[in-house]
Tab-separated table of C-alpha atoms in Angstrom:
chain	number	residue	atom	x	y	z
A	1	MET	CA	213.696	175.182	139.348
A	2	SER	CA	217.481	175.988	139.788
A	3	SER	CA	220.545	173.731	139.431
A	4	THR	CA	222.104	172.825	142.615
A	5	CYS	CA	225.069	170.917	140.594
A	6	ASP	CA	227.961	172.562	139.217
A	7	HIS	CA	228.150	171.261	135.471
A	8	ASP	CA	226.297	172.970	132.142
A	9	HIS	CA	222.764	171.635	131.047
A	10	ASP	CA	221.407	172.363	127.757
A	11	PRO	CA	218.631	174.726	128.147
A	12	SER	CA	215.318	173.508	126.487
A	13	GLY	CA	212.833	176.088	126.446
A	14	LEU	CA	211.335	177.660	123.346
A	15	GLY	CA	211.247	181.381	121.943
A	16	GLY	CA	211.023	183.122	118.608
A	17	ALA	CA	209.416	181.530	116.099
A	18	ALA	CA	209.217	178.153	117.834
A	19	LEU	CA	207.293	179.418	120.763
A	20	ALA	CA	204.908	181.651	118.487
A	21	ARG	CA	204.056	177.935	116.378
A	22	ALA	CA	203.542	176.536	120.001
A	23	LEU	CA	200.974	179.169	121.086
A	24	GLN	CA	199.196	179.254	117.763
A	25	GLY	CA	198.755	175.189	118.008
A	26	ALA	CA	197.739	175.636	121.454
A	27	GLU	CA	195.126	178.030	120.376
A	28	ALA	CA	193.887	175.993	117.145
A	29	ARG	CA	193.622	173.109	119.525
A	30	VAL	CA	191.548	174.952	122.424
A	31	ALA	CA	189.008	176.356	119.852
A	32	GLU	CA	188.737	172.970	118.381
A	33	ALA	CA	187.388	171.959	121.752
A	34	GLY	CA	185.112	174.742	122.176
A	35	GLU	CA	187.300	176.589	124.738
A	36	ARG	CA	188.979	179.845	124.686
A	37	MET	CA	192.544	180.859	125.164
A	38	THR	CA	192.328	183.757	127.182
A	39	PRO	CA	195.150	186.409	127.691
A	40	PRO	CA	195.869	184.958	131.325
A	41	ARG	CA	195.682	180.938	129.795
A	42	ARG	CA	198.133	182.564	126.909
A	43	ARG	CA	200.546	183.968	129.462
A	44	VAL	CA	200.911	181.024	131.708
A	45	LEU	CA	201.367	178.638	128.647
A	46	SER	CA	203.967	181.095	127.411
A	47	LEU	CA	205.828	181.187	130.639
A	48	LEU	CA	206.137	177.052	130.674
A	49	LEU	CA	206.990	177.163	127.298
A	50	GLU	CA	209.607	179.441	127.568
A	51	SER	CA	211.061	177.988	130.756
A	52	GLY	CA	211.670	174.638	129.257
A	53	GLU	CA	211.623	173.346	132.721
A	54	PRO	CA	209.262	172.676	135.854
A	55	VAL	CA	208.157	176.278	137.388
A	56	LYS	CA	206.427	176.881	140.795
A	57	ALA	CA	203.046	178.257	140.642
A	58	TYR	CA	204.547	181.149	142.827
A	59	ASP	CA	207.265	181.898	140.332
A	60	LEU	CA	204.718	181.888	137.447
A	61	ILE	CA	202.591	184.542	139.649
A	62	ALA	CA	205.972	186.660	140.168
A	63	ARG	CA	206.901	186.412	136.470
A	64	PHE	CA	203.045	186.640	134.754
A	65	GLY	CA	203.247	190.557	134.217
A	66	GLU	CA	205.052	191.902	131.317
A	67	ASP	CA	205.462	195.158	132.976
A	68	GLY	CA	207.060	193.358	136.029
A	69	GLN	CA	203.999	193.278	138.206
A	70	ALA	CA	202.670	189.743	139.770
A	71	ALA	CA	199.522	188.113	138.922
A	72	LYS	CA	196.638	187.874	141.502
A	73	PRO	CA	197.185	183.762	142.490
A	74	PRO	CA	193.908	182.896	141.272
A	75	THR	CA	194.510	184.284	137.604
A	76	VAL	CA	197.461	181.746	137.465
A	77	TYR	CA	195.768	178.858	139.400
A	78	ARG	CA	192.784	179.100	137.095
A	79	ALA	CA	194.923	178.807	133.834
A	80	LEU	CA	197.020	176.108	135.243
A	81	GLU	CA	193.883	174.282	135.977
A	82	PHE	CA	192.435	174.944	132.374
A	83	LEU	CA	195.971	173.881	130.821
A	84	GLU	CA	196.096	170.492	132.835
A	85	ARG	CA	192.497	169.792	131.928
A	86	GLN	CA	193.409	170.663	128.143
A	87	GLY	CA	196.607	168.532	128.518
A	88	MET	CA	198.871	171.140	127.778
A	89	ALA	CA	200.560	171.312	130.922
A	90	HIS	CA	201.361	168.827	134.100
A	91	ARG	CA	201.727	169.089	137.367
A	92	ILE	CA	204.586	167.268	138.800
A	93	ALA	CA	203.481	166.776	142.534
A	94	SER	CA	206.697	165.518	143.906
A	95	ILE	CA	208.366	168.927	143.267
A	96	SER	CA	205.124	171.000	143.498
A	97	ALA	CA	205.899	172.758	139.820
A	98	TYR	CA	204.435	172.716	136.704
A	99	VAL	CA	205.541	171.881	133.174
A	100	ALA	CA	204.352	172.625	129.694
A	101	CYS	CA	203.518	168.985	127.778
A	102	SER	CA	206.189	167.944	125.227
A	103	GLY	CA	204.141	164.975	123.840
A	104	GLY	CA	202.315	167.027	121.324
A	105	ALA	CA	199.543	168.569	123.170
A	106	MET	CA	199.688	171.782	121.188
A	107	ASP	CA	198.956	170.016	118.092
A	108	ALA	CA	195.447	170.126	116.737
A	109	GLY	CA	193.656	166.836	117.236
A	110	SER	CA	196.042	165.836	119.686
A	111	GLN	CA	194.984	163.896	122.792
A	112	PRO	CA	195.409	163.970	126.753
A	113	HIS	CA	197.939	161.428	127.701
A	114	ALA	CA	199.475	159.636	130.253
A	115	ALA	CA	202.058	161.589	131.444
A	116	ALA	CA	205.561	160.182	132.506
A	117	PHE	CA	208.437	161.930	133.822
A	118	LEU	CA	212.274	161.486	134.488
A	119	ILE	CA	213.408	163.875	137.470
A	120	CYS	CA	216.966	164.583	138.433
A	121	ASP	CA	217.459	164.640	142.162
A	122	CYS	CA	220.565	166.594	141.413
A	123	CYS	CA	219.840	169.494	139.154
A	124	GLY	CA	216.014	169.399	138.690
A	125	ALA	CA	216.042	168.786	135.209
A	126	THR	CA	212.648	167.236	133.985
A	127	ARG	CA	212.127	164.899	130.654
A	128	GLU	CA	208.695	163.890	129.487
A	129	ILE	CA	209.019	160.673	127.931
A	130	GLU	CA	206.089	158.333	126.168
A	131	GLY	CA	203.983	156.926	129.147
A	132	PRO	CA	202.280	153.622	129.592
A	133	ASP	CA	199.389	152.726	127.099
A	134	GLN	CA	196.537	154.968	128.934
A	135	ALA	CA	193.955	152.567	127.534
A	136	ALA	CA	195.364	149.601	129.493
A	137	ILE	CA	195.362	152.181	132.633
A	138	ASP	CA	191.893	152.931	132.179
A	139	LEU	CA	190.842	149.081	131.653
A	140	ALA	CA	192.712	148.317	135.312
A	141	ALA	CA	190.925	151.465	136.861
A	142	ARG	CA	187.265	150.543	135.736
A	143	SER	CA	187.758	146.808	136.749
A	144	ALA	CA	188.725	148.396	140.245
A	145	GLY	CA	185.759	150.738	139.890
A	146	TYR	CA	187.789	153.629	139.432
A	147	ALA	CA	187.168	156.676	137.017
A	148	ILE	CA	190.552	158.340	136.224
A	149	SER	CA	190.671	161.714	135.017
A	150	ARG	CA	194.658	162.338	134.730
A	151	THR	CA	197.496	159.801	135.109
A	152	THR	CA	200.817	161.187	135.958
A	153	ILE	CA	204.069	159.064	136.867
A	154	GLU	CA	206.891	160.375	138.315
A	155	ALA	CA	210.698	158.812	138.265
A	156	HIS	CA	213.295	160.132	140.168
A	157	GLY	CA	217.355	159.744	139.852
A	158	LEU	CA	220.073	161.332	137.814
A	159	CYS	CA	219.628	163.002	134.430
A	160	GLN	CA	222.932	161.952	131.827
A	161	ALA	CA	224.938	165.227	132.782
A	162	CYS	CA	224.710	164.745	136.299
A	163	ASN	CA	225.207	160.938	136.433
A	164	GLU	CA	228.562	161.629	134.065
A	165	ALA	CA	229.808	164.566	136.394
A	166	GLY	CA	229.288	162.308	139.518
């Protein structure tokens, strides 16, 4: 996402050793689940982690190749679908973008959770917060006859920097 406001924001993406640790944790978690972290899945996750903010799928496609070559769209979309199923990435529908989970999903033994996001309407900054109790959501859904596969809550407003600058 690009900033449309005229004040500074702190970057939140991972790099160096922190990025390597997150990717190692993700690989261990995927292996624990009996799945494989293929090179395309790893590359898409790496791009999301490095960004630290929501990224549109077409931006991931454009940045995918290490040599500047774009990926074929199905490659990136399949990787995103896998990462979502594993709880390592979330789709933020209201801005049509994807973000790496910051709720510990890269740790071995972690479980998918109800994702909740605060989204700044000025600069596009997005922050994952602790979502509501997934068990309560599942119970309410079951009593209504639903089977939930994934929960994402989106709240729009202004981040602290935009609120203070306004």
